[in-house]
Amino acid sequence: AQSVTQLGSHVSVSEGALVLLRCNYSSSVPPYLFWYVQYPNQGLQLLLKYTSAATLVKGINGFEAEFKKSETSFHLTKPSAHMSDAAEYFCAVSYGGATNKLIFGTGTLLAVQP
Amino acid sequence: DAGVTQSPTHLIKTRGQQVTLRCSPKSGHDTVSWYQQALGQGPQFIFQYYEEEERQRGNFPDRFSGHQFPNYSSELNVNALLLGDSALYLCASSHRQVNTEAFFGQGTRLTVV
Protein backbone atom coordinates (compact mmCIF):
# COMPACT_ATOMS: atom_id res chain seq x y z
CA ALA A 1 0.00 0.00 0.00
CA GLN A 2 1.15 3.50 -0.74
CA SER A 3 2.21 5.32 2.38
CA VAL A 4 4.04 8.35 3.72
CA THR A 5 6.43 8.22 6.63
CA GLN A 6 7.41 11.24 8.65
CA LEU A 7 10.32 10.49 10.95
CA GLY A 8 10.03 12.28 14.26
CA SER A 9 6.60 13.11 15.60
CA HIS A 10 8.12 15.96 17.61
CA VAL A 11 11.04 18.16 16.59
CA SER A 12 12.41 20.98 18.72
CA VAL A 13 14.84 23.63 17.47
CA SER A 14 16.16 26.90 18.76
CA GLU A 15 15.14 30.15 17.14
CA GLY A 16 17.56 30.84 14.29
CA ALA A 17 18.57 27.18 13.90
CA LEU A 18 18.09 24.98 10.86
CA VAL A 19 14.75 23.22 10.52
CA LEU A 20 14.77 19.76 8.95
CA LEU A 21 11.57 17.72 8.78
CA ARG A 22 11.81 14.33 7.13
CA CYS A 23 9.38 12.68 4.74
CA ASN A 24 9.68 9.42 2.80
CA TYR A 25 7.11 7.87 0.50
CA SER A 26 6.70 4.31 -0.64
CA SER A 27 6.03 3.92 -4.32
CA SER A 28 7.91 3.31 -7.55
CA VAL A 29 5.43 5.51 -9.36
CA PRO A 30 6.43 9.20 -9.39
CA PRO A 31 4.07 11.02 -7.07
CA TYR A 32 2.97 14.56 -6.56
CA LEU A 33 4.38 15.67 -3.22
CA PHE A 34 3.17 18.33 -0.83
CA TRP A 35 3.98 19.87 2.51
CA TYR A 36 1.14 21.41 4.50
CA VAL A 37 1.27 23.34 7.78
CA GLN A 38 -1.46 23.32 10.40
CA TYR A 39 -1.72 25.84 13.23
CA PRO A 40 -3.81 24.94 16.30
CA ASN A 41 -7.53 24.62 15.59
CA GLN A 42 -7.07 25.55 11.96
CA GLY A 43 -7.14 23.86 8.57
CA LEU A 44 -4.16 23.00 6.40
CA GLN A 45 -2.14 25.58 4.49
CA LEU A 46 -0.01 24.56 1.53
CA LEU A 47 3.70 25.32 2.03
CA LEU A 48 5.00 23.91 -1.23
CA LYS A 49 4.47 21.23 -3.85
CA TYR A 50 6.48 19.05 -6.22
CA THR A 51 4.82 18.15 -9.51
CA SER A 52 7.70 16.72 -11.59
CA ALA A 53 9.36 20.01 -12.47
CA ALA A 54 12.45 21.24 -10.60
CA THR A 55 13.56 18.86 -7.84
CA LEU A 56 14.30 21.74 -5.45
CA VAL A 57 11.05 23.42 -4.60
CA LYS A 58 10.76 26.75 -2.82
CA GLY A 59 7.67 27.53 -0.82
CA ILE A 60 6.23 30.18 1.41
CA ASN A 61 7.76 31.53 4.62
CA GLY A 62 11.30 30.59 3.58
CA PHE A 63 10.70 26.83 3.41
CA GLU A 64 12.04 24.60 0.68
CA ALA A 65 12.11 20.88 -0.07
CA GLU A 66 14.16 18.65 -2.33
CA PHE A 67 12.73 15.67 -4.19
CA LYS A 68 15.20 12.77 -4.24
CA LYS A 69 13.85 9.91 -6.30
CA SER A 70 16.69 7.53 -5.40
CA GLU A 71 15.91 7.98 -1.71
CA THR A 72 12.11 8.34 -2.16
CA SER A 73 12.37 11.40 0.06
CA PHE A 74 11.00 14.93 0.16
CA HIS A 75 12.49 16.53 3.26
CA LEU A 76 11.44 20.03 4.30
CA THR A 77 14.04 22.58 5.36
CA LYS A 78 14.31 26.18 6.50
CA PRO A 79 17.71 27.77 7.18
CA SER A 80 16.63 29.81 10.21
CA ALA A 81 13.67 28.98 12.43
CA HIS A 82 11.32 31.68 13.65
CA MET A 83 8.98 31.48 16.62
CA SER A 84 6.03 31.74 14.24
CA ASP A 85 7.10 28.45 12.57
CA ALA A 86 5.85 26.48 15.58
CA ALA A 87 3.05 24.31 14.17
CA GLU A 88 2.32 20.83 12.90
CA TYR A 89 3.66 19.90 9.49
CA PHE A 90 2.23 17.23 7.23
CA CYS A 91 3.79 15.61 4.20
CA ALA A 92 1.36 14.24 1.62
CA VAL A 93 1.42 12.46 -1.72
CA SER A 94 -1.03 11.98 -4.55
CA TYR A 95 -0.83 9.82 -7.63
CA GLY A 96 -2.17 10.39 -11.09
CA GLY A 97 -2.79 14.08 -10.60
CA ALA A 98 -2.57 16.86 -8.06
CA THR A 99 -6.35 16.76 -7.59
CA ASN A 100 -6.43 13.08 -6.63
CA LYS A 101 -6.77 11.93 -3.06
CA LEU A 102 -3.98 12.90 -0.71
CA ILE A 103 -2.23 10.34 1.46
CA PHE A 104 -0.86 12.06 4.55
CA GLY A 105 1.88 11.23 6.96
CA THR A 106 1.20 11.30 10.68
CA GLY A 107 2.65 14.77 11.06
CA THR A 108 5.60 16.40 12.82
CA LEU A 109 5.01 18.91 15.59
CA LEU A 110 7.68 21.59 15.41
CA ALA A 111 8.54 23.50 18.58
CA VAL A 112 10.77 26.57 18.40
CA GLN A 113 12.61 27.50 21.57
CA PRO A 114 13.63 31.13 22.23
CA ASP B 1 -11.72 35.40 -2.55
CA ALA B 2 -13.26 33.73 0.49
CA GLY B 3 -11.35 30.49 0.02
CA VAL B 4 -12.89 27.22 1.18
CA THR B 5 -15.58 27.76 3.79
CA GLN B 6 -17.04 25.13 6.08
CA SER B 7 -19.99 25.19 8.44
CA PRO B 8 -20.53 24.80 11.26
CA THR B 9 -17.15 25.29 12.92
CA HIS B 10 -18.04 23.18 15.94
CA LEU B 11 -20.88 20.88 16.91
CA ILE B 12 -21.71 18.30 19.50
CA LYS B 13 -23.87 15.27 18.76
CA THR B 14 -25.07 12.25 20.67
CA ARG B 15 -24.26 8.67 19.71
CA GLY B 16 -26.69 7.32 17.16
CA GLN B 17 -27.61 10.71 15.77
CA GLN B 18 -27.01 11.93 12.25
CA VAL B 19 -24.97 14.97 11.22
CA THR B 20 -24.55 17.07 8.07
CA LEU B 21 -21.47 19.17 7.42
CA ARG B 22 -21.26 21.73 4.64
CA CYS B 23 -18.52 23.04 2.39
CA SER B 24 -18.27 25.79 -0.19
CA PRO B 25 -15.24 25.44 -2.47
CA LYS B 26 -12.82 28.15 -3.43
CA SER B 27 -14.08 30.27 -6.30
CA GLY B 28 -13.38 28.58 -9.63
CA HIS B 29 -12.87 25.11 -8.15
CA ASP B 30 -15.03 22.18 -9.24
CA THR B 31 -13.80 19.27 -7.12
CA VAL B 32 -14.44 18.76 -3.42
CA SER B 33 -12.76 16.22 -1.16
CA TRP B 34 -13.48 15.38 2.46
CA TYR B 35 -10.99 14.25 5.08
CA GLN B 36 -11.28 13.09 8.67
CA GLN B 37 -8.52 14.09 11.08
CA ALA B 38 -8.60 12.35 14.44
CA LEU B 39 -6.73 13.95 17.31
CA GLY B 40 -2.98 13.61 16.86
CA GLN B 41 -3.30 11.99 13.43
CA GLY B 42 -2.90 13.00 9.83
CA PRO B 43 -6.02 13.57 7.72
CA GLN B 44 -7.61 10.47 6.22
CA PHE B 45 -9.35 10.67 2.84
CA ILE B 46 -13.10 9.99 2.97
CA PHE B 47 -14.28 10.68 -0.59
CA GLN B 48 -14.14 13.11 -3.49
CA TYR B 49 -16.90 14.65 -5.58
CA TYR B 50 -16.67 15.96 -9.11
CA GLU B 51 -19.55 16.76 -11.47
CA GLU B 52 -21.96 15.85 -8.67
CA GLU B 53 -20.70 12.26 -8.48
CA GLU B 54 -18.52 10.43 -6.01
CA ARG B 55 -15.28 9.76 -7.90
CA GLN B 56 -12.97 8.29 -5.28
CA ARG B 57 -13.62 6.81 -1.87
CA GLY B 58 -11.40 5.97 1.03
CA ASN B 59 -11.79 3.20 3.57
CA PHE B 60 -14.86 4.52 5.34
CA PRO B 61 -18.16 2.71 5.99
CA ASP B 62 -21.39 3.48 4.20
CA ARG B 63 -22.51 5.54 7.18
CA PHE B 64 -20.46 8.25 5.55
CA SER B 65 -22.16 9.69 2.49
CA GLY B 66 -22.00 12.89 0.55
CA HIS B 67 -23.44 15.08 -2.09
CA GLN B 68 -22.27 17.76 -4.47
CA PHE B 69 -24.61 20.44 -5.74
CA PRO B 70 -24.62 22.16 -9.15
CA ASN B 71 -22.85 25.18 -7.63
CA TYR B 72 -20.02 22.78 -6.59
CA SER B 73 -20.75 23.06 -2.87
CA SER B 74 -20.85 19.80 -0.96
CA GLU B 75 -22.28 18.09 2.09
CA LEU B 76 -20.91 15.28 4.21
CA ASN B 77 -23.47 13.18 6.05
CA VAL B 78 -22.68 10.74 8.81
CA ASN B 79 -25.39 8.43 10.14
CA ALA B 80 -25.55 6.45 13.37
CA LEU B 81 -22.73 8.42 14.96
CA LEU B 82 -20.15 6.59 17.03
CA LEU B 83 -17.83 8.01 19.66
CA GLY B 84 -14.97 7.24 17.26
CA ASP B 85 -16.40 9.65 14.71
CA SER B 86 -15.25 12.53 16.89
CA ALA B 87 -12.69 14.37 14.77
CA LEU B 88 -11.90 17.45 12.73
CA TYR B 89 -13.55 17.14 9.32
CA LEU B 90 -11.72 18.97 6.59
CA CYS B 91 -13.02 19.95 3.20
CA ALA B 92 -10.62 20.59 0.35
CA SER B 93 -11.32 21.96 -3.11
CA SER B 94 -9.37 21.87 -6.36
CA HIS B 95 -9.85 22.32 -10.08
CA ARG B 96 -9.65 19.00 -11.89
CA GLN B 97 -9.02 20.30 -15.41
CA VAL B 98 -6.26 22.66 -14.31
CA ASN B 99 -4.80 19.98 -12.01
CA THR B 100 -4.43 22.34 -9.07
CA GLU B 101 -3.46 21.27 -5.60
CA ALA B 102 -6.04 21.04 -2.82
CA PHE B 103 -6.97 24.09 -0.77
CA PHE B 104 -8.36 23.31 2.66
CA GLY B 105 -11.04 24.91 4.78
CA GLN B 106 -10.75 25.55 8.50
CA GLY B 107 -12.61 22.37 9.31
CA THR B 108 -15.59 21.35 11.42
CA ARG B 109 -14.84 19.97 14.86
CA LEU B 110 -17.35 17.20 15.60
CA THR B 111 -17.66 15.83 19.10
CA VAL B 112 -19.81 12.76 19.68
CA VAL B 113 -20.89 12.17 23.28
PDB file of N, CA, C and O in Angstrom, chain A residues 55-92:
ATOM      1  N   THR A  55      13.523  19.720  -9.027  1.00  0.00           N
ATOM      2  CA  THR A  55      13.562  18.862  -7.841  1.00  0.00           C
ATOM      3  C   THR A  55      13.706  19.654  -6.557  1.00  0.00           C
ATOM      4  O   THR A  55      13.339  19.166  -5.496  1.00  0.00           O
ATOM      5  N   LEU A  56      14.240  20.878  -6.623  1.00  0.00           N
ATOM      6  CA  LEU A  56      14.305  21.742  -5.449  1.00  0.00           C
ATOM      7  C   LEU A  56      13.147  22.724  -5.547  1.00  0.00           C
ATOM      8  O   LEU A  56      13.070  23.516  -6.475  1.00  0.00           O
ATOM      9  N   VAL A  57      12.264  22.631  -4.574  1.00  0.00           N
ATOM     10  CA  VAL A  57      11.051  23.423  -4.597  1.00  0.00           C
ATOM     11  C   VAL A  57      11.089  24.458  -3.482  1.00  0.00           C
ATOM     12  O   VAL A  57      11.376  24.125  -2.335  1.00  0.00           O
ATOM     13  N   LYS A  58      10.818  25.683  -3.829  1.00  0.00           N
ATOM     14  CA  LYS A  58      10.756  26.752  -2.824  1.00  0.00           C
ATOM     15  C   LYS A  58       9.297  27.054  -2.515  1.00  0.00           C
ATOM     16  O   LYS A  58       8.449  27.119  -3.421  1.00  0.00           O
ATOM     17  N   GLY A  59       9.028  27.262  -1.231  1.00  0.00           N
ATOM     18  CA  GLY A  59       7.668  27.527  -0.817  1.00  0.00           C
ATOM     19  C   GLY A  59       7.541  28.849  -0.082  1.00  0.00           C
ATOM     20  O   GLY A  59       8.406  29.707  -0.167  1.00  0.00           O
ATOM     21  N   ILE A  60       6.462  28.950   0.667  1.00  0.00           N
ATOM     22  CA  ILE A  60       6.226  30.182   1.407  1.00  0.00           C
ATOM     23  C   ILE A  60       6.996  30.183   2.719  1.00  0.00           C
ATOM     24  O   ILE A  60       7.469  29.128   3.175  1.00  0.00           O
ATOM     25  N   ASN A  61       7.134  31.364   3.299  1.00  0.00           N
ATOM     26  CA  ASN A  61       7.758  31.531   4.619  1.00  0.00           C
ATOM     27  C   ASN A  61       9.185  31.004   4.692  1.00  0.00           C
ATOM     28  O   ASN A  61       9.649  30.637   5.769  1.00  0.00           O
ATOM     29  N   GLY A  62       9.900  30.974   3.575  1.00  0.00           N
ATOM     30  CA  GLY A  62      11.304  30.586   3.577  1.00  0.00           C
ATOM     31  C   GLY A  62      11.562  29.095   3.566  1.00  0.00           C
ATOM     32  O   GLY A  62      12.714  28.663   3.674  1.00  0.00           O
ATOM     33  N   PHE A  63      10.526  28.281   3.454  1.00  0.00           N
ATOM     34  CA  PHE A  63      10.700  26.832   3.415  1.00  0.00           C
ATOM     35  C   PHE A  63      11.042  26.349   2.009  1.00  0.00           C
ATOM     36  O   PHE A  63      10.630  26.957   1.020  1.00  0.00           O
ATOM     37  N   GLU A  64      11.786  25.254   1.939  1.00  0.00           N
ATOM     38  CA  GLU A  64      12.044  24.600   0.676  1.00  0.00           C
ATOM     39  C   GLU A  64      12.157  23.101   0.907  1.00  0.00           C
ATOM     40  O   GLU A  64      12.340  22.637   2.041  1.00  0.00           O
ATOM     41  N   ALA A  65      12.020  22.333  -0.167  1.00  0.00           N
ATOM     42  CA  ALA A  65      12.115  20.883  -0.073  1.00  0.00           C
ATOM     43  C   ALA A  65      12.761  20.354  -1.343  1.00  0.00           C
ATOM     44  O   ALA A  65      12.612  20.936  -2.422  1.00  0.00           O
ATOM     45  N   GLU A  66      13.487  19.253  -1.195  1.00  0.00           N
ATOM     46  CA  GLU A  66      14.163  18.649  -2.332  1.00  0.00           C
ATOM     47  C   GLU A  66      13.634  17.245  -2.576  1.00  0.00           C
ATOM     48  O   GLU A  66      13.612  16.410  -1.664  1.00  0.00           O
ATOM     49  N   PHE A  67      13.197  16.983  -3.797  1.00  0.00           N
ATOM     50  CA  PHE A  67      12.731  15.668  -4.191  1.00  0.00           C
ATOM     51  C   PHE A  67      13.940  14.821  -4.596  1.00  0.00           C
ATOM     52  O   PHE A  67      14.692  15.202  -5.497  1.00  0.00           O
ATOM     53  N   LYS A  68      14.120  13.698  -3.914  1.00  0.00           N
ATOM     54  CA  LYS A  68      15.200  12.772  -4.241  1.00  0.00           C
ATOM     55  C   LYS A  68      14.588  11.423  -4.575  1.00  0.00           C
ATOM     56  O   LYS A  68      14.219  10.648  -3.678  1.00  0.00           O
ATOM     57  N   LYS A  69      14.507  11.136  -5.867  1.00  0.00           N
ATOM     58  CA  LYS A  69      13.854   9.911  -6.305  1.00  0.00           C
ATOM     59  C   LYS A  69      14.576   8.675  -5.791  1.00  0.00           C
ATOM     60  O   LYS A  69      13.945   7.708  -5.371  1.00  0.00           O
ATOM     61  N   SER A  70      15.908   8.702  -5.807  1.00  0.00           N
ATOM     62  CA  SER A  70      16.688   7.526  -5.398  1.00  0.00           C
ATOM     63  C   SER A  70      16.466   7.185  -3.929  1.00  0.00           C
ATOM     64  O   SER A  70      16.602   6.034  -3.530  1.00  0.00           O
ATOM     65  N   GLU A  71      16.126   8.195  -3.142  1.00  0.00           N
ATOM     66  CA  GLU A  71      15.906   7.980  -1.714  1.00  0.00           C
ATOM     67  C   GLU A  71      14.416   7.987  -1.377  1.00  0.00           C
ATOM     68  O   GLU A  71      14.066   7.835  -0.199  1.00  0.00           O
ATOM     69  N   THR A  72      13.562   8.158  -2.346  1.00  0.00           N
ATOM     70  CA  THR A  72      12.109   8.341  -2.161  1.00  0.00           C
ATOM     71  C   THR A  72      11.835   9.283  -1.001  1.00  0.00           C
ATOM     72  O   THR A  72      11.060   8.989  -0.086  1.00  0.00           O
ATOM     73  N   SER A  73      12.508  10.445  -1.041  1.00  0.00           N
ATOM     74  CA  SER A  73      12.367  11.399   0.057  1.00  0.00           C
ATOM     75  C   SER A  73      11.969  12.772  -0.455  1.00  0.00           C
ATOM     76  O   SER A  73      12.169  13.121  -1.624  1.00  0.00           O
ATOM     77  N   PHE A  74      11.427  13.550   0.461  1.00  0.00           N
ATOM     78  CA  PHE A  74      10.999  14.925   0.164  1.00  0.00           C
ATOM     79  C   PHE A  74      11.074  15.699   1.471  1.00  0.00           C
ATOM     80  O   PHE A  74      10.078  16.118   2.033  1.00  0.00           O
ATOM     81  N   HIS A  75      12.283  15.885   1.963  1.00  0.00           N
ATOM     82  CA  HIS A  75      12.487  16.531   3.260  1.00  0.00           C
ATOM     83  C   HIS A  75      12.286  18.039   3.167  1.00  0.00           C
ATOM     84  O   HIS A  75      12.693  18.680   2.189  1.00  0.00           O
ATOM     85  N   LEU A  76      11.730  18.598   4.218  1.00  0.00           N
ATOM     86  CA  LEU A  76      11.435  20.030   4.300  1.00  0.00           C
ATOM     87  C   LEU A  76      12.506  20.721   5.124  1.00  0.00           C
ATOM     88  O   LEU A  76      12.862  20.230   6.204  1.00  0.00           O
ATOM     89  N   THR A  77      13.014  21.852   4.630  1.00  0.00           N
ATOM     90  CA  THR A  77      14.039  22.581   5.364  1.00  0.00           C
ATOM     91  C   THR A  77      13.739  24.068   5.387  1.00  0.00           C
ATOM     92  O   THR A  77      13.019  24.597   4.539  1.00  0.00           O
ATOM     93  N   LYS A  78      14.319  24.720   6.414  1.00  0.00           N
ATOM     94  CA  LYS A  78      14.313  26.177   6.505  1.00  0.00           C
ATOM     95  C   LYS A  78      15.606  26.564   7.202  1.00  0.00           C
ATOM     96  O   LYS A  78      15.919  26.022   8.267  1.00  0.00           O
ATOM     97  N   PRO A  79      16.377  27.472   6.626  1.00  0.00           N
ATOM     98  CA  PRO A  79      17.713  27.769   7.181  1.00  0.00           C
ATOM     99  C   PRO A  79      17.675  28.324   8.606  1.00  0.00           C
ATOM    100  O   PRO A  79      18.544  28.020   9.412  1.00  0.00           O
ATOM    101  N   SER A  80      16.653  29.128   8.914  1.00  0.00           N
ATOM    102  CA  SER A  80      16.633  29.807  10.210  1.00  0.00           C
ATOM    103  C   SER A  80      15.211  29.820  10.766  1.00  0.00           C
ATOM    104  O   SER A  80      14.329  30.484  10.206  1.00  0.00           O
ATOM    105  N   ALA A  81      15.002  29.104  11.852  1.00  0.00           N
ATOM    106  CA  ALA A  81      13.665  28.981  12.429  1.00  0.00           C
ATOM    107  C   ALA A  81      13.223  30.277  13.103  1.00  0.00           C
ATOM    108  O   ALA A  81      14.028  30.975  13.734  1.00  0.00           O
ATOM    109  N   HIS A  82      11.943  30.532  12.988  1.00  0.00           N
ATOM    110  CA  HIS A  82      11.323  31.680  13.655  1.00  0.00           C
ATOM    111  C   HIS A  82      10.252  31.152  14.590  1.00  0.00           C
ATOM    112  O   HIS A  82       9.680  30.092  14.364  1.00  0.00           O
ATOM    113  N   MET A  83       9.985  31.901  15.640  1.00  0.00           N
ATOM    114  CA  MET A  83       8.976  31.478  16.624  1.00  0.00           C
ATOM    115  C   MET A  83       7.638  31.170  15.957  1.00  0.00           C
ATOM    116  O   MET A  83       6.929  30.241  16.359  1.00  0.00           O
ATOM    117  N   SER A  84       7.321  31.922  14.922  1.00  0.00           N
ATOM    118  CA  SER A  84       6.030  31.743  14.243  1.00  0.00           C
ATOM    119  C   SER A  84       5.965  30.446  13.426  1.00  0.00           C
ATOM    120  O   SER A  84       4.896  30.102  12.914  1.00  0.00           O
ATOM    121  N   ASP A  85       7.092  29.726  13.304  1.00  0.00           N
ATOM    122  CA  ASP A  85       7.098  28.453  12.573  1.00  0.00           C
ATOM    123  C   ASP A  85       6.559  27.299  13.414  1.00  0.00           C
ATOM    124  O   ASP A  85       6.339  26.208  12.891  1.00  0.00           O
ATOM    125  N   ALA A  86       6.363  27.533  14.708  1.00  0.00           N
ATOM    126  CA  ALA A  86       5.847  26.477  15.580  1.00  0.00           C
ATOM    127  C   ALA A  86       4.447  26.074  15.129  1.00  0.00           C
ATOM    128  O   ALA A  86       3.521  26.896  15.125  1.00  0.00           O
ATOM    129  N   ALA A  87       4.310  24.814  14.723  1.00  0.00           N
ATOM    130  CA  ALA A  87       3.054  24.313  14.172  1.00  0.00           C
ATOM    131  C   ALA A  87       3.235  22.832  13.886  1.00  0.00           C
ATOM    132  O   ALA A  87       4.300  22.262  14.133  1.00  0.00           O
ATOM    133  N   GLU A  88       2.190  22.216  13.337  1.00  0.00           N
ATOM    134  CA  GLU A  88       2.316  20.828  12.898  1.00  0.00           C
ATOM    135  C   GLU A  88       2.461  20.814  11.378  1.00  0.00           C
ATOM    136  O   GLU A  88       1.756  21.539  10.677  1.00  0.00           O
ATOM    137  N   TYR A  89       3.352  19.963  10.909  1.00  0.00           N
ATOM    138  CA  TYR A  89       3.660  19.896   9.494  1.00  0.00           C
ATOM    139  C   TYR A  89       3.327  18.503   8.961  1.00  0.00           C
ATOM    140  O   TYR A  89       3.699  17.494   9.563  1.00  0.00           O
ATOM    141  N   PHE A  90       2.643  18.479   7.836  1.00  0.00           N
ATOM    142  CA  PHE A  90       2.230  17.225   7.225  1.00  0.00           C
ATOM    143  C   PHE A  90       2.799  17.115   5.817  1.00  0.00           C
ATOM    144  O   PHE A  90       2.663  18.036   5.001  1.00  0.00           O
ATOM    145  N   CYS A  91       3.370  15.963   5.538  1.00  0.00           N
ATOM    146  CA  CYS A  91       3.794  15.605   4.197  1.00  0.00           C
ATOM    147  C   CYS A  91       2.680  14.773   3.565  1.00  0.00           C
ATOM    148  O   CYS A  91       2.032  13.974   4.260  1.00  0.00           O
ATOM    149  N   ALA A  92       2.429  14.984   2.286  1.00  0.00           N
ATOM    150  CA  ALA A  92       1.356  14.244   1.621  1.00  0.00           C
ATOM    151  C   ALA A  92       1.759  13.933   0.192  1.00  0.00           C
ATOM    152  O   ALA A  92       2.548  14.651  -0.421  1.00  0.00           O
TER     153      ALA A  92
END
